[in-house]
Short mmCIF file of C-alpha atoms in Angstrom, two decimals:
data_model
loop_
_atom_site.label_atom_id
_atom_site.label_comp_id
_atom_site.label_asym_id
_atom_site.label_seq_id
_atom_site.Cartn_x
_atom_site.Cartn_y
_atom_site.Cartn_z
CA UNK A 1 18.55 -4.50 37.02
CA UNK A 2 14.79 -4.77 35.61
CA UNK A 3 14.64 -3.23 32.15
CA UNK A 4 10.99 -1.99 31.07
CA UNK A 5 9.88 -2.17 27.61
CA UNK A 6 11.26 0.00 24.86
CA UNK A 7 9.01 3.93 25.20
CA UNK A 8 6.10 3.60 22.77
CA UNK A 9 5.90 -0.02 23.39
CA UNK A 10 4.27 -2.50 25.84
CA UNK A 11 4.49 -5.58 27.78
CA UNK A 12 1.43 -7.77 27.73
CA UNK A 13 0.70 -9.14 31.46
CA UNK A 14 -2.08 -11.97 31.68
CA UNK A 15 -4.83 -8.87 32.51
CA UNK A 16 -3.69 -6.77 29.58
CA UNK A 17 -3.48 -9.81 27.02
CA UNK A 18 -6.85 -11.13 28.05
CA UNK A 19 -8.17 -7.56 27.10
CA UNK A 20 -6.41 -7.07 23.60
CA UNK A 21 -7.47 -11.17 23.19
CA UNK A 22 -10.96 -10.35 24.05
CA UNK A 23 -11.00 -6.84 21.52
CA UNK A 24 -9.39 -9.06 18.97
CA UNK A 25 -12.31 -11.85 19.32
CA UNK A 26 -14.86 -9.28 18.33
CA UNK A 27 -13.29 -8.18 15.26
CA UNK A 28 -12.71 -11.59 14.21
CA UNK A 29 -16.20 -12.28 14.74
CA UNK A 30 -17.92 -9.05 13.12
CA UNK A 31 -15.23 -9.29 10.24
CA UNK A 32 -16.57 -13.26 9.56
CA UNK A 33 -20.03 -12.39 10.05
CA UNK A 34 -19.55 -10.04 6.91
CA UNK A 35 -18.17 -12.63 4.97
CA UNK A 36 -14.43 -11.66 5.08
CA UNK A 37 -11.35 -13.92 5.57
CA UNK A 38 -8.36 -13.27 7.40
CA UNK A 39 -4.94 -13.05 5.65
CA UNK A 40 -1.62 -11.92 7.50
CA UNK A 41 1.80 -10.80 5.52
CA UNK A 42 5.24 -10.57 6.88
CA UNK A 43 5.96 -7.92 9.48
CA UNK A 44 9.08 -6.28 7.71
CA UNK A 45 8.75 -5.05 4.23
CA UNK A 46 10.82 -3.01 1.38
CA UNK A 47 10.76 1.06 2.37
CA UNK A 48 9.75 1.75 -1.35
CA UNK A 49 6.33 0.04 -0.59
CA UNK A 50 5.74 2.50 1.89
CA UNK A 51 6.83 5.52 0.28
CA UNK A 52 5.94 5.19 -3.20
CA UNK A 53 2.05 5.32 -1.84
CA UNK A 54 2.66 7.77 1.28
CA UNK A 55 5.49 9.90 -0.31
CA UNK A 56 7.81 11.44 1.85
CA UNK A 57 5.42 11.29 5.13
CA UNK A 58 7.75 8.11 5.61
CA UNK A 59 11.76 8.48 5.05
CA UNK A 60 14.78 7.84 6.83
CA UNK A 61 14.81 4.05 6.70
CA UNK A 62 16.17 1.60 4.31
CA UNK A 63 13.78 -1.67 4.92
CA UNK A 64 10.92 -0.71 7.61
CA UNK A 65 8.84 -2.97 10.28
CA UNK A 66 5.29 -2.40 8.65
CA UNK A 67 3.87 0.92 9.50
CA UNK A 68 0.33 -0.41 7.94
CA UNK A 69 -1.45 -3.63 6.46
CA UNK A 70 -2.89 -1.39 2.81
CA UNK A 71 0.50 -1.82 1.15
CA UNK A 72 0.83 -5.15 2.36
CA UNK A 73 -2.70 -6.11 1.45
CA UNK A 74 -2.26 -4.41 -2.67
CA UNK A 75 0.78 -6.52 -3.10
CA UNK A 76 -0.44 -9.65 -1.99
CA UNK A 77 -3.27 -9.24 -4.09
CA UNK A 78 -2.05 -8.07 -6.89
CA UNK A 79 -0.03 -10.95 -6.95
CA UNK A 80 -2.60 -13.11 -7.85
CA UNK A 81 -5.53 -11.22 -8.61
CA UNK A 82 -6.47 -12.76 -11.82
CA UNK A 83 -7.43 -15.95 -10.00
CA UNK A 84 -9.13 -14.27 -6.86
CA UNK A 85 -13.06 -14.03 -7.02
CA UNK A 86 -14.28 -10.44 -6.75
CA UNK A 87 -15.35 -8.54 -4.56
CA UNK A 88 -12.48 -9.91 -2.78
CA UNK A 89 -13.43 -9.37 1.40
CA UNK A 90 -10.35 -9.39 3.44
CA UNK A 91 -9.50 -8.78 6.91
CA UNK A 92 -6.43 -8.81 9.30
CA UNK A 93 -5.38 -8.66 12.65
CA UNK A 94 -1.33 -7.27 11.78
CA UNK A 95 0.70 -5.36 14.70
CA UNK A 96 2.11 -1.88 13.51
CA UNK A 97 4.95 -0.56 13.78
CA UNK A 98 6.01 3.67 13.69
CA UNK A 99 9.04 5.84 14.90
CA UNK A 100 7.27 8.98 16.05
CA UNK A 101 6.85 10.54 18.83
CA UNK A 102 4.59 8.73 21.99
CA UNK A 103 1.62 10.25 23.14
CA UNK A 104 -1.81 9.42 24.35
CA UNK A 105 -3.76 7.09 22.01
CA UNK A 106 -0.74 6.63 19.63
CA UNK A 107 2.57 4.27 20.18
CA UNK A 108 4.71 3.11 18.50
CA UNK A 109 3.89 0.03 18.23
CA UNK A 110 -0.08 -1.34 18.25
CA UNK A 111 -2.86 -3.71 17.01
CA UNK A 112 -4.98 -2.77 14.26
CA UNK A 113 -8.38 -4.59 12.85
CA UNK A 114 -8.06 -3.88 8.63
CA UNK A 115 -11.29 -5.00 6.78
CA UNK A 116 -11.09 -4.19 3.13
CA UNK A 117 -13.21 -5.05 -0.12
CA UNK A 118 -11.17 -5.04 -3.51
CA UNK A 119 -12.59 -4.92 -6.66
CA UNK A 120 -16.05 -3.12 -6.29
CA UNK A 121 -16.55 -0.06 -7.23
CA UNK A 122 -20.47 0.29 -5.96
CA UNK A 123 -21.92 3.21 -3.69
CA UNK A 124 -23.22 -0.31 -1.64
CA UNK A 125 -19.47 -1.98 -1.15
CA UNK A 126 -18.61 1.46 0.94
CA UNK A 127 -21.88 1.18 2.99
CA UNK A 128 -20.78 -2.39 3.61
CA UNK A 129 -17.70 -1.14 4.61
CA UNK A 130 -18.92 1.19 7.16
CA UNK A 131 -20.84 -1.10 8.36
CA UNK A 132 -18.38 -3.20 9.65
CA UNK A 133 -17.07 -0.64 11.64
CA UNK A 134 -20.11 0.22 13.21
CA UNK A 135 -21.14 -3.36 14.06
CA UNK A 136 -17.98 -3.62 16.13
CA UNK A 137 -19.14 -0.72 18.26
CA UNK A 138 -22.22 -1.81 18.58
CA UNK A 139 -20.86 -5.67 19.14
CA UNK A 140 -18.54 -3.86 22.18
CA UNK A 141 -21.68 -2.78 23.63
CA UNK A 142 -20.91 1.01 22.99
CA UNK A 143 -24.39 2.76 21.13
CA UNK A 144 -25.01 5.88 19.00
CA UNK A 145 -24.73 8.00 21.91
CA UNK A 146 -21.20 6.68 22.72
CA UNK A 147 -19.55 7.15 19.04
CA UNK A 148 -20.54 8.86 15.62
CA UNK A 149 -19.18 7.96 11.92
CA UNK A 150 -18.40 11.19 10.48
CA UNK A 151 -18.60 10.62 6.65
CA UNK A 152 -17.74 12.38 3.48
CA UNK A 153 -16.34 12.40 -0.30
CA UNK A 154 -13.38 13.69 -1.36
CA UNK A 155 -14.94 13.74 -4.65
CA UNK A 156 -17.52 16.00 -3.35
CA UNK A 157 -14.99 18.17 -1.84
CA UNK A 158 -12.98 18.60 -4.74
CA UNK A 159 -15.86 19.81 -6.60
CA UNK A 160 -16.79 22.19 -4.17
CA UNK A 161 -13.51 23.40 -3.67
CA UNK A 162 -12.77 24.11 -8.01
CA UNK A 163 -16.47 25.07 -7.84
CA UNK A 164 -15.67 28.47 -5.38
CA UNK A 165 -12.22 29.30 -7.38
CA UNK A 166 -9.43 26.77 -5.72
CA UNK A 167 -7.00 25.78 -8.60
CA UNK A 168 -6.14 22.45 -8.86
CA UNK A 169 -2.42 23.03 -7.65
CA UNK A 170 -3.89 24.41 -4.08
CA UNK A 171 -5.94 21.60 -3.48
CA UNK A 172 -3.59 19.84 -1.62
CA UNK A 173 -2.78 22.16 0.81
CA UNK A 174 -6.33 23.31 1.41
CA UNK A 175 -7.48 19.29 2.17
CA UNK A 176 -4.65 19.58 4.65
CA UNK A 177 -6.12 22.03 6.17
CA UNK A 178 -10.04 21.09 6.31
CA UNK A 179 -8.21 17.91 7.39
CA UNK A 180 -7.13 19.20 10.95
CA UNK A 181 -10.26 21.73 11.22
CA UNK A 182 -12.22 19.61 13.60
CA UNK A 183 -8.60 19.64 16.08
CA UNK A 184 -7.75 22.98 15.91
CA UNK A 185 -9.30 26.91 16.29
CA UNK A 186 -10.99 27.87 12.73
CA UNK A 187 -8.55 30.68 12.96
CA UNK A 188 -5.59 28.62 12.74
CA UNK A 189 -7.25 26.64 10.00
CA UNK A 190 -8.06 29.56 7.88
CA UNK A 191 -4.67 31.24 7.98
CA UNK A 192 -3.42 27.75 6.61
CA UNK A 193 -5.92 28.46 3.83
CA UNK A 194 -4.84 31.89 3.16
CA UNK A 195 -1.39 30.90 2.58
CA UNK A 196 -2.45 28.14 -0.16
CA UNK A 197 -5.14 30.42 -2.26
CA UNK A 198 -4.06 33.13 -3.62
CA UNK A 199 -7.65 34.61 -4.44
CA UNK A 200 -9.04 35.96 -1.54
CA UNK A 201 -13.14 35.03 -3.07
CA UNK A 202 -11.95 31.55 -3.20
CA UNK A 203 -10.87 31.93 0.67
CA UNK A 204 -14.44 33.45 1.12
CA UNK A 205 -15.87 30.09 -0.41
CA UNK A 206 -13.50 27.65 1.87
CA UNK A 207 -14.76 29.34 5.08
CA UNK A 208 -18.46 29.30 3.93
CA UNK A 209 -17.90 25.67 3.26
CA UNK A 210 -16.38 25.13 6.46
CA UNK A 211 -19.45 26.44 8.08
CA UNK A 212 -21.85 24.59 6.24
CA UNK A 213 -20.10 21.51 6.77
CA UNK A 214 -21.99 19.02 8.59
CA UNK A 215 -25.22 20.50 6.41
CA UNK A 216 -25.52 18.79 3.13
CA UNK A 217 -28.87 20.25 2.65
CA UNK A 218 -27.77 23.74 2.88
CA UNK A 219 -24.84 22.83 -0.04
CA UNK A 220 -26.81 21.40 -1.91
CA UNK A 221 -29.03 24.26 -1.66
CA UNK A 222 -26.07 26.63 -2.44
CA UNK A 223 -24.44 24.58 -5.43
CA UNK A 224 -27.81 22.70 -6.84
CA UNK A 225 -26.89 24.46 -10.45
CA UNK A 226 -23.54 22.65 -10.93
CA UNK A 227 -24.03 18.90 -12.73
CA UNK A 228 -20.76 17.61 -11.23
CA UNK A 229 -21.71 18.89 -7.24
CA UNK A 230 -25.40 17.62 -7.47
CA UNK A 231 -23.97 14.39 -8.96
CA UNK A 232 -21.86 13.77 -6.12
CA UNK A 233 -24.08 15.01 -3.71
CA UNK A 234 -26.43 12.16 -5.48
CA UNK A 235 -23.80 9.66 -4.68
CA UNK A 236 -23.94 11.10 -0.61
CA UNK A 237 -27.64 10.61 -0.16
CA UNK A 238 -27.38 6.89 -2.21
CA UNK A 239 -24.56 6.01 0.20
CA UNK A 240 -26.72 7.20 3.47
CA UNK A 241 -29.70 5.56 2.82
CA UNK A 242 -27.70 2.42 2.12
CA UNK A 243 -26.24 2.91 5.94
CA UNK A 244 -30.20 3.28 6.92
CA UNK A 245 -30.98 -0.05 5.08
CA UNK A 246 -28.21 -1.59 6.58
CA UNK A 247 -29.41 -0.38 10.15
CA UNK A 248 -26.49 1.65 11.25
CA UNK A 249 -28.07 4.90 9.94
CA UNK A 250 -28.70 6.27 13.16
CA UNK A 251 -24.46 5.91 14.09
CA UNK A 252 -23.82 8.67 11.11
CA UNK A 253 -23.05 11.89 10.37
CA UNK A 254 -22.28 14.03 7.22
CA UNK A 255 -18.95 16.17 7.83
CA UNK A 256 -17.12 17.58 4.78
CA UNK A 257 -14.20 18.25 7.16
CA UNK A 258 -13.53 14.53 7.20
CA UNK A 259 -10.67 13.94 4.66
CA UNK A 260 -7.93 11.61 6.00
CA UNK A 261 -5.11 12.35 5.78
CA UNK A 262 -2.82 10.20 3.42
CA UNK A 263 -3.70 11.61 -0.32
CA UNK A 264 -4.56 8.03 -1.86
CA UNK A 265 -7.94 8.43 -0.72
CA UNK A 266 -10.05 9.03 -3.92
CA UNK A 267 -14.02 8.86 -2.89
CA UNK A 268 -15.61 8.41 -0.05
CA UNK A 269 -14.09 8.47 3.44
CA UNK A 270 -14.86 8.41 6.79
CA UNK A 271 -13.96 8.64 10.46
CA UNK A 272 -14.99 7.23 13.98
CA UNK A 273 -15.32 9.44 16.95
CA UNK A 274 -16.49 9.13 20.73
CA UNK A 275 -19.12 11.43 21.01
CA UNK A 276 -17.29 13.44 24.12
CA UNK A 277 -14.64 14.44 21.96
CA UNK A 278 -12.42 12.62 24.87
CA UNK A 279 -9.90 10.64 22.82
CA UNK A 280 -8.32 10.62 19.06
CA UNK A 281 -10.34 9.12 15.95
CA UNK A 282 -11.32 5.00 16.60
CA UNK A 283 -11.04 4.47 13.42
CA UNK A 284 -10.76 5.57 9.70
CA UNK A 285 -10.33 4.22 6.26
CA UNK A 286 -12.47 5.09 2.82
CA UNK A 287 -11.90 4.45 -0.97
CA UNK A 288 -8.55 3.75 -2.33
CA UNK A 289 -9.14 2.65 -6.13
CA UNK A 290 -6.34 4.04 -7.72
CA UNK A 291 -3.66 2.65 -4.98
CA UNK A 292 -3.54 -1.34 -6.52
CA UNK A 293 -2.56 -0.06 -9.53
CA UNK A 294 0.64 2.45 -8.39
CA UNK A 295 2.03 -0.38 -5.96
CA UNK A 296 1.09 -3.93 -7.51
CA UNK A 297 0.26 -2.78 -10.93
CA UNK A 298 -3.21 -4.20 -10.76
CA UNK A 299 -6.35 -1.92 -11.77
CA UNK A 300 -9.01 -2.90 -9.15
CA UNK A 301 -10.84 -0.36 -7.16
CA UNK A 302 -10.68 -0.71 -3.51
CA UNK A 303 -11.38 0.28 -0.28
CA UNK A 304 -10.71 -0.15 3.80
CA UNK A 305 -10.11 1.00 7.11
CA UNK A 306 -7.81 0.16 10.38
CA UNK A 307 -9.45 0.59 13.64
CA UNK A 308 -6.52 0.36 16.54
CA UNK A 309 -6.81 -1.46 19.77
CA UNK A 310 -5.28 2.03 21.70
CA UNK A 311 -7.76 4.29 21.52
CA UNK A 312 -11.04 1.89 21.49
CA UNK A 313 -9.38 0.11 24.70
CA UNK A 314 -9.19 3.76 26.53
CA UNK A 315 -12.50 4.43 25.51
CA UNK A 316 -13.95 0.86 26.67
CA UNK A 317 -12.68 1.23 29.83
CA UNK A 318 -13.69 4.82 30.32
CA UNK A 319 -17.16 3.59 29.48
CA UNK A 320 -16.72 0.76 32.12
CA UNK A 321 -17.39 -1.53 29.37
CA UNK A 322 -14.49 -3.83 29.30
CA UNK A 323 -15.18 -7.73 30.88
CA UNK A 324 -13.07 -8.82 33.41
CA UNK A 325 -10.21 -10.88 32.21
CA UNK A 326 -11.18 -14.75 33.37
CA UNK A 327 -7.80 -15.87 34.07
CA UNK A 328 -8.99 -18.91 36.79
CA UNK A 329 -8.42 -22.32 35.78
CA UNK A 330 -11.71 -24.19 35.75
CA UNK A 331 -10.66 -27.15 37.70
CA UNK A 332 -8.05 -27.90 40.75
CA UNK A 333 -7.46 -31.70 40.74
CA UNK A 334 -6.45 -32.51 44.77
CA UNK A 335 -5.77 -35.60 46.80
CA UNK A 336 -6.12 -36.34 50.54
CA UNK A 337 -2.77 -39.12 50.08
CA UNK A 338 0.38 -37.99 48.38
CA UNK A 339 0.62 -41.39 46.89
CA UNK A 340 -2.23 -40.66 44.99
CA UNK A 341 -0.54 -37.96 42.74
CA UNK A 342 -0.87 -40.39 39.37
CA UNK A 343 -4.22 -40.70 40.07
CA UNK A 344 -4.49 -36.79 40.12
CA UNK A 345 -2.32 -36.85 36.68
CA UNK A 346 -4.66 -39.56 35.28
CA UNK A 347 -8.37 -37.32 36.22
CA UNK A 348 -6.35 -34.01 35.44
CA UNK A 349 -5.76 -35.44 31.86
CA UNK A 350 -9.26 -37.19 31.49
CA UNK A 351 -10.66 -33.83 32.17
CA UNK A 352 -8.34 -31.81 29.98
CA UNK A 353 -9.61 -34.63 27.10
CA UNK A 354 -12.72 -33.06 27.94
CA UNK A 355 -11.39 -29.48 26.55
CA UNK A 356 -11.47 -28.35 30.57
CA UNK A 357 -8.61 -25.96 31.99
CA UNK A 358 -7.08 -27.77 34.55
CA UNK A 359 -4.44 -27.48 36.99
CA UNK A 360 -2.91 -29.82 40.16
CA UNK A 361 -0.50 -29.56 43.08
CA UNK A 362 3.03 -30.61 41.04
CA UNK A 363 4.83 -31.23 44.10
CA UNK A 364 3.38 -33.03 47.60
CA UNK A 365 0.95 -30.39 49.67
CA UNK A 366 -1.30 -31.06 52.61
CA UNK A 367 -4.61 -31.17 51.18
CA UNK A 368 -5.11 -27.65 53.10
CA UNK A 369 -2.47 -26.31 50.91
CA UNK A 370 -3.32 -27.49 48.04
CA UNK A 371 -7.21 -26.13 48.35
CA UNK A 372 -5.37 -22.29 49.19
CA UNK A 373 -3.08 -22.52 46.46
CA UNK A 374 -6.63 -23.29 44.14
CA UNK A 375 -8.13 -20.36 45.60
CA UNK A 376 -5.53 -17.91 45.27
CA UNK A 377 -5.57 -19.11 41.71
CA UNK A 378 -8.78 -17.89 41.10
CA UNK A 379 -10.35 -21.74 40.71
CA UNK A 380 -13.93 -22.63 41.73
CA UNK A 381 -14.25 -25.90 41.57
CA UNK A 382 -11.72 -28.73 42.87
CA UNK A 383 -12.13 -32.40 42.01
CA UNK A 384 -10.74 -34.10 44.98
CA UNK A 385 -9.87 -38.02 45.23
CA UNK A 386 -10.31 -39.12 48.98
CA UNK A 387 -8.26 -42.13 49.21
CA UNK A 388 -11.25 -44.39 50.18
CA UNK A 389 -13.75 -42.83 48.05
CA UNK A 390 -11.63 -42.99 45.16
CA UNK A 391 -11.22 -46.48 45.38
CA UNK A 392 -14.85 -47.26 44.64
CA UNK A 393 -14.09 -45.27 41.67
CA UNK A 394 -15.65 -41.70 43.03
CA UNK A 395 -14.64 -38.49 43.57
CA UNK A 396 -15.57 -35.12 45.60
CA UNK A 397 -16.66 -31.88 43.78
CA UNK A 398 -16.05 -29.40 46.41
CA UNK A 399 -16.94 -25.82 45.35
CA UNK A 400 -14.57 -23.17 47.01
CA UNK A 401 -16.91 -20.25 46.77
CA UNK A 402 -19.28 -21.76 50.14
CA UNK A 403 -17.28 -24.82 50.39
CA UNK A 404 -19.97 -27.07 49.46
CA UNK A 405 -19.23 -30.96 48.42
CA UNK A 406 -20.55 -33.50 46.68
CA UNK A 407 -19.53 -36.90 46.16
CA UNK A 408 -20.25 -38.74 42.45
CA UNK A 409 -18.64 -41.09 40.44
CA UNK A 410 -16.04 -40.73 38.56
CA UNK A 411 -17.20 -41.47 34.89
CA UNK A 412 -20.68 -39.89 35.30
CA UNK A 413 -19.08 -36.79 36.03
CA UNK A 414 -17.00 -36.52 33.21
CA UNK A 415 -19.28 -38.07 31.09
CA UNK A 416 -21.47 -35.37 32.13
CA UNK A 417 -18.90 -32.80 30.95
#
């Protein structure tokens, strides 16, 4: 009996590869166009790398099929970092691996583009950054209209948050919070909040904040008299014009509610969203500089994102934006004389010399057959060796689409190739 594929995981037909092939081309070529190099690290890693940077968001396994490049990516470097030239610009192409529970945009298995810079701690390395991502959209053919960048600074937030009365132990809670306020009522976001604060002005403060959110000029406005806020809100408008001069300004918007949610972030994050609101986050990542140091031991700052092929596929499609796979050969090699099917080896490999897709009849057809079985394949063009012709050292280039033919010789036409 046919077995599918295990839930949360997926079989890769010709169609479907040629799509995650064709998604995977672009980030390879945005990610080189940026100057970063592609590395790769073994799919199946110790559990302690994973939990000793996520804590217990990841438990219940002994060794674990790699949930996420980051760890994987701080150990290898750390490894030999004293020898690496910095800003160190990586990228990779890993498949991920989680046990949780399927649903639309998220398996359990998937493919993930990871661009990271280690070892700069400059407002410009985390425009560069966001860049990337953008570029990719754009690269995709999707525009401002189809997807926004949603960016912001934990380091802001924290200062806002101490600023209005949240101690330092509530934090945590109350970025879990902000961090699902875009996904959920603002009711059910502020009783989260009530049961982390315990004063009620401080509550007042997170629900003003969470309506000024997306307006940085009306916190600034509000908070202008504390050093630390108008610092970081300093560091916000360096880090937006630095998008502008890098020509993706127009792709962004400021949104304090943008925290991620794994707590190693430390400065500025941010998140990519279809504008329709029809599908989970594209993509995510921000600064990480304390993370080298608590898994490799290495003090470098850092940051990075992973945008997954799931979601931006869905959208792609939805936008009618994904090519058609080419899965046609480019050539059908046919003969008029089964006797002539070394000949047909002999031009099928002269032409494959020429870095040309080729296929051939591999047991004896009429030459009718042989021309529907191209078709069907999906082939346009058959080079076909007419016993006669062929032995004056030409051949017929028939073209299936109108069934037009032309004979030329042999060597000009692959010469001409």
């Amino acid at each position: 009996m046919s077995q599918g594929a295990l839930p949360g995981f997926r079989d890769f037909y010709p169609e479907q590869l040629a799509t995650r092939n064709y998604l995977m081309s672009v980030w390879r070529d945005i990610a080189r166009r940026y100057g970063f190099v592609e590395y790769d690290g073994p799919p199946l890693e110790p559990l302690d790398l994973y939990t000793k940077k996520s804590g217990d968001e990841i438990e219940d396994r002994q060794v674990a099929l790699r949930p996420e490049m980051t760890p994987t990516l701080a150990r290898m470097v750390a490894a030999k970092a004293n020898a690496m030239r910095k800003p160190i610009r990586w990228f990779s192409v890993p498949q991920l691996f989680r046990y949780e529970r399927q649903q639309k945009g998220r398996l359990r298995e998937h493919f993930q583009l990871n661009v990271d810079i280690v070892g700069e701690a400059s407002v410009a390395a985390d425009a560069e950054l966001l860049a990337v991502a953008i570029d990719v959209m754009r690269a995709l053919g999707l525009k401002p209209a189809d997807v926004r960048a949603r960016v912001s600074d934990r380091r802001l937030l924290t200062a806002l948050l101490s600023h209005i009365g949240v101690k330092k132990a509530e934090l945590p809670a109350v970025f879990a919070a902000i961090d699902k306020a875009g996904r959920e009522p603002r009711e059910a976001t502020m009783e989260k909040v009530e049961k982390a604060v315990a004063s009620a002005e401080a509550r007042r403060g997170v629900e003003r904040l969470l309506m000024n959110s997306k307006d940085l000029a009306a916190i600034e406005k509000e908070f202008s008299g504390d050093p630390e806020i108008a610092e970081q809100i300093a560091g916000m408008r360096e880090y937006l014009g630095f998008l502008a001069a890098l020509g993706v300004g127009d792709w962004v918007d400021f949104d304090l509610s943008i925290v991620r949610g794994l707590a190693y972030y430390t400065g500025k994050v941010f998140e990519l969203f279809d504008a329709k609101g029809e599908f989970r986050a594209i993509c995510g990542g921000g600064r990480y500089d304390d993370l080298l140091s608590t898994i490799g031991g290495v003090d470098l700052p850092a940051l990075g994102f992973g945008m997954g092929a799931v979601v931006l596929t869905e959208l792609l499609r939805a936008r009618d934006l994904l090519p058609e796979a080419e899965l046609g050969t480019e050539y059908w090699v046919a003969a008029d004389d089964e006797s002539l099917l070394p000949d047909v080896m002999t031009v099928a490999g002269r032409l494959r010399a020429k870095s040309r897709s080729v296929e051939y009849a591999l047991k004896s057809q009429s030459l009718a057959r042989q021309l529907k079985t191209a078709s069907t394949a999906g082939v346009k063009n058959v080079v076909l060796l007419r016993r006669d012709d062929y032995a004056n050292g030409n051949v017929t280039l028939k073209t299936l689409a109108d069934g037009s033919e032309r004979s030329v010789p042999l060597d000009a036409f692959l010469d001409s190739l």
